[in-house]
CSV table of C-alpha atoms in Angstrom, one decimal:
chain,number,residue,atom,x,y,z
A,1,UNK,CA,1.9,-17.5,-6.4
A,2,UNK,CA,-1.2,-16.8,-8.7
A,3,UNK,CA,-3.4,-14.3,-8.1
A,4,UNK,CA,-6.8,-15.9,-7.3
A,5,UNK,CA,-9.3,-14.7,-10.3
A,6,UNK,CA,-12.6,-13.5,-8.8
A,7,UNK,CA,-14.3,-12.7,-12.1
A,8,UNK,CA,-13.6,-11.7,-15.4
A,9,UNK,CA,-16.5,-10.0,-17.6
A,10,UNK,CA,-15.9,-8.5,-21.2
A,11,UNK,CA,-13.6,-6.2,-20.8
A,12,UNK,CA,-12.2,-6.8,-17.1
A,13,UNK,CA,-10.6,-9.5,-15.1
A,14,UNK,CA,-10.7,-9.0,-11.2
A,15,UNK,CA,-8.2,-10.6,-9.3
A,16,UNK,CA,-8.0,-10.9,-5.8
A,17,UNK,CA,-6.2,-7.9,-3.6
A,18,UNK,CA,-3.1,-8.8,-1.0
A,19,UNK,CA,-5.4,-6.7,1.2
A,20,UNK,CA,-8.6,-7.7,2.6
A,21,UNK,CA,-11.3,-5.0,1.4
A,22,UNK,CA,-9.8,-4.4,-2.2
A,23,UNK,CA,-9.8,-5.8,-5.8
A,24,UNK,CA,-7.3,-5.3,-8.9
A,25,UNK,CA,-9.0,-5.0,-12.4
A,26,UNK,CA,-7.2,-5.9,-15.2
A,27,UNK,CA,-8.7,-4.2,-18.3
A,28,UNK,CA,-8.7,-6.2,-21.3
A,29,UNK,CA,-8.5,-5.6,-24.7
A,30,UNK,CA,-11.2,-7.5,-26.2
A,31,UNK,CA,-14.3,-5.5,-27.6
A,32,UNK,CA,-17.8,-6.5,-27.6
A,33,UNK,CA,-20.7,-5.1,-29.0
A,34,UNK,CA,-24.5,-5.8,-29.8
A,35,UNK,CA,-25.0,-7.8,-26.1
A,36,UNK,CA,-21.7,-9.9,-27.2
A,37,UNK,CA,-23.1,-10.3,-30.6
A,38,UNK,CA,-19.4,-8.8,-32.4
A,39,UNK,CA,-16.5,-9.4,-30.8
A,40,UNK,CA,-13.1,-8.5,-31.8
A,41,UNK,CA,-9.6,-6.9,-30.1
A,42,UNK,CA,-8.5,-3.5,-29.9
A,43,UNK,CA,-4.6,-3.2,-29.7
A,44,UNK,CA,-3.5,-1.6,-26.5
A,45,UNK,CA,-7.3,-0.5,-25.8
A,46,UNK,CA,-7.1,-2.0,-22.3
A,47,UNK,CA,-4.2,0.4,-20.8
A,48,UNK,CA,-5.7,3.2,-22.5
A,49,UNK,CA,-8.9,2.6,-20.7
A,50,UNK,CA,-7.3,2.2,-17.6
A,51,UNK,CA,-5.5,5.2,-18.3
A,52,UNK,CA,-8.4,7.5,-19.1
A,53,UNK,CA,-10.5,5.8,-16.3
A,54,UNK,CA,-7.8,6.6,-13.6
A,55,UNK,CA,-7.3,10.2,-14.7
A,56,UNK,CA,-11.0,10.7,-14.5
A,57,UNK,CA,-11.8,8.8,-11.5
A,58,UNK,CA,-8.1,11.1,-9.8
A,59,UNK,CA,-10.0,13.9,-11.1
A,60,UNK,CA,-14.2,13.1,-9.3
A,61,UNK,CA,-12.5,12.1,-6.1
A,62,UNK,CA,-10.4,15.8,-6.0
A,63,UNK,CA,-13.9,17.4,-6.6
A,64,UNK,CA,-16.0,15.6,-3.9
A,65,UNK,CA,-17.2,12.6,-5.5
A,66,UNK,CA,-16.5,8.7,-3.9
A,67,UNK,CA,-15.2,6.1,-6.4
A,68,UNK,CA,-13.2,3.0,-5.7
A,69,UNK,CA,-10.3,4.2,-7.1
A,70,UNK,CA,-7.2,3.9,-5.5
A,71,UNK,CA,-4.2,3.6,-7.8
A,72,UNK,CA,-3.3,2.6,-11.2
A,73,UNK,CA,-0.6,-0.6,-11.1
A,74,UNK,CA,1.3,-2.2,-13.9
A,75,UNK,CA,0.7,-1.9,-17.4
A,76,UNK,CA,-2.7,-2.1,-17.4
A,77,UNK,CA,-4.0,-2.9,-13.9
A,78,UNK,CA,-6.2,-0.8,-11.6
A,79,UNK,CA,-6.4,-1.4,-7.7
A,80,UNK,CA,-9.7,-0.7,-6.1
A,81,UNK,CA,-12.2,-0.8,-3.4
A,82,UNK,CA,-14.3,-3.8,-3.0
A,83,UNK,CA,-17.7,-2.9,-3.8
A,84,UNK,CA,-20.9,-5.0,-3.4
A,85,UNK,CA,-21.9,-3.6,-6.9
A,86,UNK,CA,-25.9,-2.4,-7.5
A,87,UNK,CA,-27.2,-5.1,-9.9
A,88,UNK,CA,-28.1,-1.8,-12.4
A,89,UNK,CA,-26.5,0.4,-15.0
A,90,UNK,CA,-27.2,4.2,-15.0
A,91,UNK,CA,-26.8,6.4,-18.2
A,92,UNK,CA,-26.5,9.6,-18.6
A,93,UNK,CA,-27.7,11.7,-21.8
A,94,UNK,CA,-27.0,14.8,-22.8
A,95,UNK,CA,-27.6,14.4,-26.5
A,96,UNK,CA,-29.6,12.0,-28.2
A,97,UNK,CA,-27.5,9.0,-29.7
A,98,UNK,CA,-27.8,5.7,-29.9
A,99,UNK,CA,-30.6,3.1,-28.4
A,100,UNK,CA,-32.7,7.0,-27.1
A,101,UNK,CA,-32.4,8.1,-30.9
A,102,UNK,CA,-33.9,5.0,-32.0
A,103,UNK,CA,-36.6,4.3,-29.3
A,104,UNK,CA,-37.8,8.0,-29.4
A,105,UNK,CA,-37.4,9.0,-33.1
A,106,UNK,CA,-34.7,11.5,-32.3
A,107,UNK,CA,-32.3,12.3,-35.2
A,108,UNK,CA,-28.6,11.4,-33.5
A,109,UNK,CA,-27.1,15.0,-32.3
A,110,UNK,CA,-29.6,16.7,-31.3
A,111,UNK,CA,-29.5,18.2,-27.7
A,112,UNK,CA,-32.0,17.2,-25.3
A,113,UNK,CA,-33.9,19.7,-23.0
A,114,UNK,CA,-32.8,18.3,-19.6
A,115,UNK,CA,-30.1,15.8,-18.8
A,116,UNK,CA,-31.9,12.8,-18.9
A,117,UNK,CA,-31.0,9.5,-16.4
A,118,UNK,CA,-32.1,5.9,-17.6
A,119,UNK,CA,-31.2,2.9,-15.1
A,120,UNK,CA,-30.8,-0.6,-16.9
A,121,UNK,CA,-31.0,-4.3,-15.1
A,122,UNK,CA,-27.6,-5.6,-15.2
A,123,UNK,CA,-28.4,-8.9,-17.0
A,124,UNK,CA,-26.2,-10.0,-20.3
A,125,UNK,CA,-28.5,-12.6,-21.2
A,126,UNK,CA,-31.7,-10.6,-20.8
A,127,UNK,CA,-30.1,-7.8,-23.4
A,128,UNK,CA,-29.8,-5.3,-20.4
A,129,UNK,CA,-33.4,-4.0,-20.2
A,130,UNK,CA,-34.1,-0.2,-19.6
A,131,UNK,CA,-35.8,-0.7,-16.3
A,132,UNK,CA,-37.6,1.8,-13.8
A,133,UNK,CA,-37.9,2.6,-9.8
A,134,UNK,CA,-41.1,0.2,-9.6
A,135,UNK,CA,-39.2,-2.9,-11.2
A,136,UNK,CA,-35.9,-2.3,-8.7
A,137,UNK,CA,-38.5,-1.9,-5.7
A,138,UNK,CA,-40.9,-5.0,-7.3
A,139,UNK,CA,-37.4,-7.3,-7.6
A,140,UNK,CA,-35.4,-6.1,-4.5
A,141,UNK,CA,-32.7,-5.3,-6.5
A,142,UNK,CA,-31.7,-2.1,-4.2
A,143,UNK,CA,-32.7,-0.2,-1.5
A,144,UNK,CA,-34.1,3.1,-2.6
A,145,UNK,CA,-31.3,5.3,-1.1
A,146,UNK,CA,-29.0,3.5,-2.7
A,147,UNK,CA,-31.1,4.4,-6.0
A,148,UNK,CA,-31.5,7.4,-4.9
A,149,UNK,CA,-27.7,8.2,-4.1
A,150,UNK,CA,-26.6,6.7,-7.2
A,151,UNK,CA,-28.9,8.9,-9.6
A,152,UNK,CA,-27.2,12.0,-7.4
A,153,UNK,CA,-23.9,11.3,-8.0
A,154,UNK,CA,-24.6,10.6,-11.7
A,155,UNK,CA,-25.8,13.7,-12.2
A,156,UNK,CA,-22.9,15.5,-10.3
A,157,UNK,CA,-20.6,13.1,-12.3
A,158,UNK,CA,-22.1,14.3,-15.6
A,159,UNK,CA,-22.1,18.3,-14.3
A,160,UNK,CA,-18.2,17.8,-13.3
A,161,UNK,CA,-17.3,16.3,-16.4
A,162,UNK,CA,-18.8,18.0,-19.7
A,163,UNK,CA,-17.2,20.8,-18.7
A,164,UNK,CA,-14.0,19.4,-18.4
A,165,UNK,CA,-13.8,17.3,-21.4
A,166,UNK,CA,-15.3,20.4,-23.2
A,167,UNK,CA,-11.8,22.0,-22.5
A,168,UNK,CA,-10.2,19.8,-24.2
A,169,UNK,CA,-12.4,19.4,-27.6
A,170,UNK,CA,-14.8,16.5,-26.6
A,171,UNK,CA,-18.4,16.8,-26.3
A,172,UNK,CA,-19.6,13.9,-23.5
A,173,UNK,CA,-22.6,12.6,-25.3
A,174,UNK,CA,-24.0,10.2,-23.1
A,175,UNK,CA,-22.1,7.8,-20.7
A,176,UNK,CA,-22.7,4.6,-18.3
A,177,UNK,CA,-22.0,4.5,-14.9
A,178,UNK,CA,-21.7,1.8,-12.1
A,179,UNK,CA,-22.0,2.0,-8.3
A,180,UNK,CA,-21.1,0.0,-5.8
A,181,UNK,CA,-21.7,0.0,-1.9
A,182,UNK,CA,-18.7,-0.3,0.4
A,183,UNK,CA,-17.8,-2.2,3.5
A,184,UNK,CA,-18.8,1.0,5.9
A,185,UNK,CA,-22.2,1.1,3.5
A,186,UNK,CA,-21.3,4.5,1.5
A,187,UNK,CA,-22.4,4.0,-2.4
A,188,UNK,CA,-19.3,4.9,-4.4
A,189,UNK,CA,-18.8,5.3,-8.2
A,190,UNK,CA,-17.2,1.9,-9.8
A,191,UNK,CA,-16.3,-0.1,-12.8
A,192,UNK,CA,-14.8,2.3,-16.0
A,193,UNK,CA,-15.1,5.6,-17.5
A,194,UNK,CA,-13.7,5.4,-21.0
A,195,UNK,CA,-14.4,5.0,-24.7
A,196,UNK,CA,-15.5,1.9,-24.3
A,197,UNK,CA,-18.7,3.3,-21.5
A,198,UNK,CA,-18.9,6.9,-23.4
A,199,UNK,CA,-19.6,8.3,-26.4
A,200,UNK,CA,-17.3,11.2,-27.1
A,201,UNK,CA,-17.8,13.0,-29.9
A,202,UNK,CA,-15.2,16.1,-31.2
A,203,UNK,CA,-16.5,19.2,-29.8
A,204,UNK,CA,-15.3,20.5,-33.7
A,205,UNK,CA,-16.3,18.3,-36.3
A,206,UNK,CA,-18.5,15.9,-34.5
A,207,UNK,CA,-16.1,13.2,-34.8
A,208,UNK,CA,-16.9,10.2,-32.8
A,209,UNK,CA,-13.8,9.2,-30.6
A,210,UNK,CA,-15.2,6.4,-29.0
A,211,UNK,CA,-16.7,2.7,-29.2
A,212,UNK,CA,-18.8,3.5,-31.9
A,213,UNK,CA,-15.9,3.1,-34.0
A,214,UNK,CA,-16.3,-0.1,-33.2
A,215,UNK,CA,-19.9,-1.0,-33.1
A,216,UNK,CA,-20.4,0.7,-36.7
A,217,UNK,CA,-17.1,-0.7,-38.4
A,218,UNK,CA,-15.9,2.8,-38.7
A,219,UNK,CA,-12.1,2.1,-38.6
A,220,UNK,CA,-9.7,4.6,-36.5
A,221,UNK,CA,-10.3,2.7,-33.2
A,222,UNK,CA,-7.1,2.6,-32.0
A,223,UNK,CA,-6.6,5.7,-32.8
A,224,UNK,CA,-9.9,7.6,-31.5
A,225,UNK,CA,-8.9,5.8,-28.0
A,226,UNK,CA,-5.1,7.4,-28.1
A,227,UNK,CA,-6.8,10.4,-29.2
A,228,UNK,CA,-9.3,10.6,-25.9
A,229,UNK,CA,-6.6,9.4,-23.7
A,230,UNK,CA,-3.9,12.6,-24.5
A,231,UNK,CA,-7.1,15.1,-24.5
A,232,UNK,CA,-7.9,13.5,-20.9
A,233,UNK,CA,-4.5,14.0,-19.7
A,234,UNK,CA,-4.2,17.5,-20.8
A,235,UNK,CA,-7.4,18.6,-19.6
A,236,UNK,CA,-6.7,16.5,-16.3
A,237,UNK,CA,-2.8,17.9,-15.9
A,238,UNK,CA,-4.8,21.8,-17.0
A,239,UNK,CA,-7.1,21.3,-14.3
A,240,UNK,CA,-5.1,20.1,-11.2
């Protein structure tokens, strides 16, 4: 019988669960850039990802933090928690890259003096606009403790894991996150965390190992993304 298909976006398909209260993602491996402006396909980039999201996601919920992960299944599939998902992105910069080195005049690389959160409105055909506090409260897009809880366990997110990419050679430039709230009303961390919603950059030479390869027609993507995923599972394995 065919899985009922619940949504499919630009890099994920969800499919409906056998169990009531859970979803399976299916990570694809077409690329997009530019608001869907390039497209193209990276080989084998969707079980990396899920790969590299599912050791990462293993490694916040060990060290207190609530995702919807709940197991990795097939070759490229991820089940999770059902999420009524906040209608915002949240980014979090360490080091100016990027739209931030553009809007602000920043040379790409340079550190910044605090961590620095942005929240986006989740909105493909508005370009994603940077967005603040007053235009979620103005809209009703979420409740401020939601907000509130989100930006927290961004920044924990963020604390936990430039440290432990740092052990294995990657500098965790900036990154986008997703949250969700589940069916007992906790906010949990969602969607990805891979090359494709990071910018890693080699701790080294400054390499970038990440999407950017991509976006900038920089060749090596395949590579850069096998490259992240065996540092990940080191550092992951080093850590547990």
């Amino acid at each position: 019988m065919e899985t009922a298909k619940l949504y499919e976006g630009k890099a994920k398909v969800v499919l409906a669960d056998r169990e009531d209260g859970f979803v399976r993602m299916v990570f694809k491996d077409d690329a997009t850039a530019d608001n869907g402006l390039k497209r193209g396909r990276i080989a084998d980039k969707g079980r990396m990802n899920r790969d590299i999201s599912a050791a990462l996601f293993r490694y916040l919920e060990a060290h207190g933090i609530p995702t919807h992960y709940v197991e990795a299944a097939g070759e490229r599939e991820m089940r999770v928690r059902r999420l009524r998902m906040l209608p915002l992105e949240f980014v979090v910069r360490n080091t100016a890259a990027g739209s931030l080195a553009r809007r602000l005049g920043l040379p790409e690389g340079q550190e910044l003096g605090r961590v620095v959160v942005e929240i986006y409105l989740k909105n493909d055909a508005l370009g994603d606009p940077l967005i603040n506090r007053d235009h979620i409260r103005a809209l009703g897009l979420a409740d401020d403790g939601d907000v509130d809880r989100a930006i927290e366990l961004a920044r924990r997110t963020n604390d936990l894991l430039r440290p432990l990419l740092l052990s294995c050679g990657l500098r965790l430039i900036d990154f986008k996150l997703e949250f969700g709230v589940d069916a007992k009303g906790e906010v949990r961390l969602g969607d990805e965390i891979s090359p494709d919603t990071c910018r890693f950059w080699d701790a080294a030479t400054g390499t970038r190992l990440d999407k950017d390869r991509f976006r900038r027609d920089m060749g090596g993507v395949e590579e850069a993304y096998a490259e992240v995923l065996r540092r990940v599972d080191a550092a992951v394995g080093g850590a547990a």
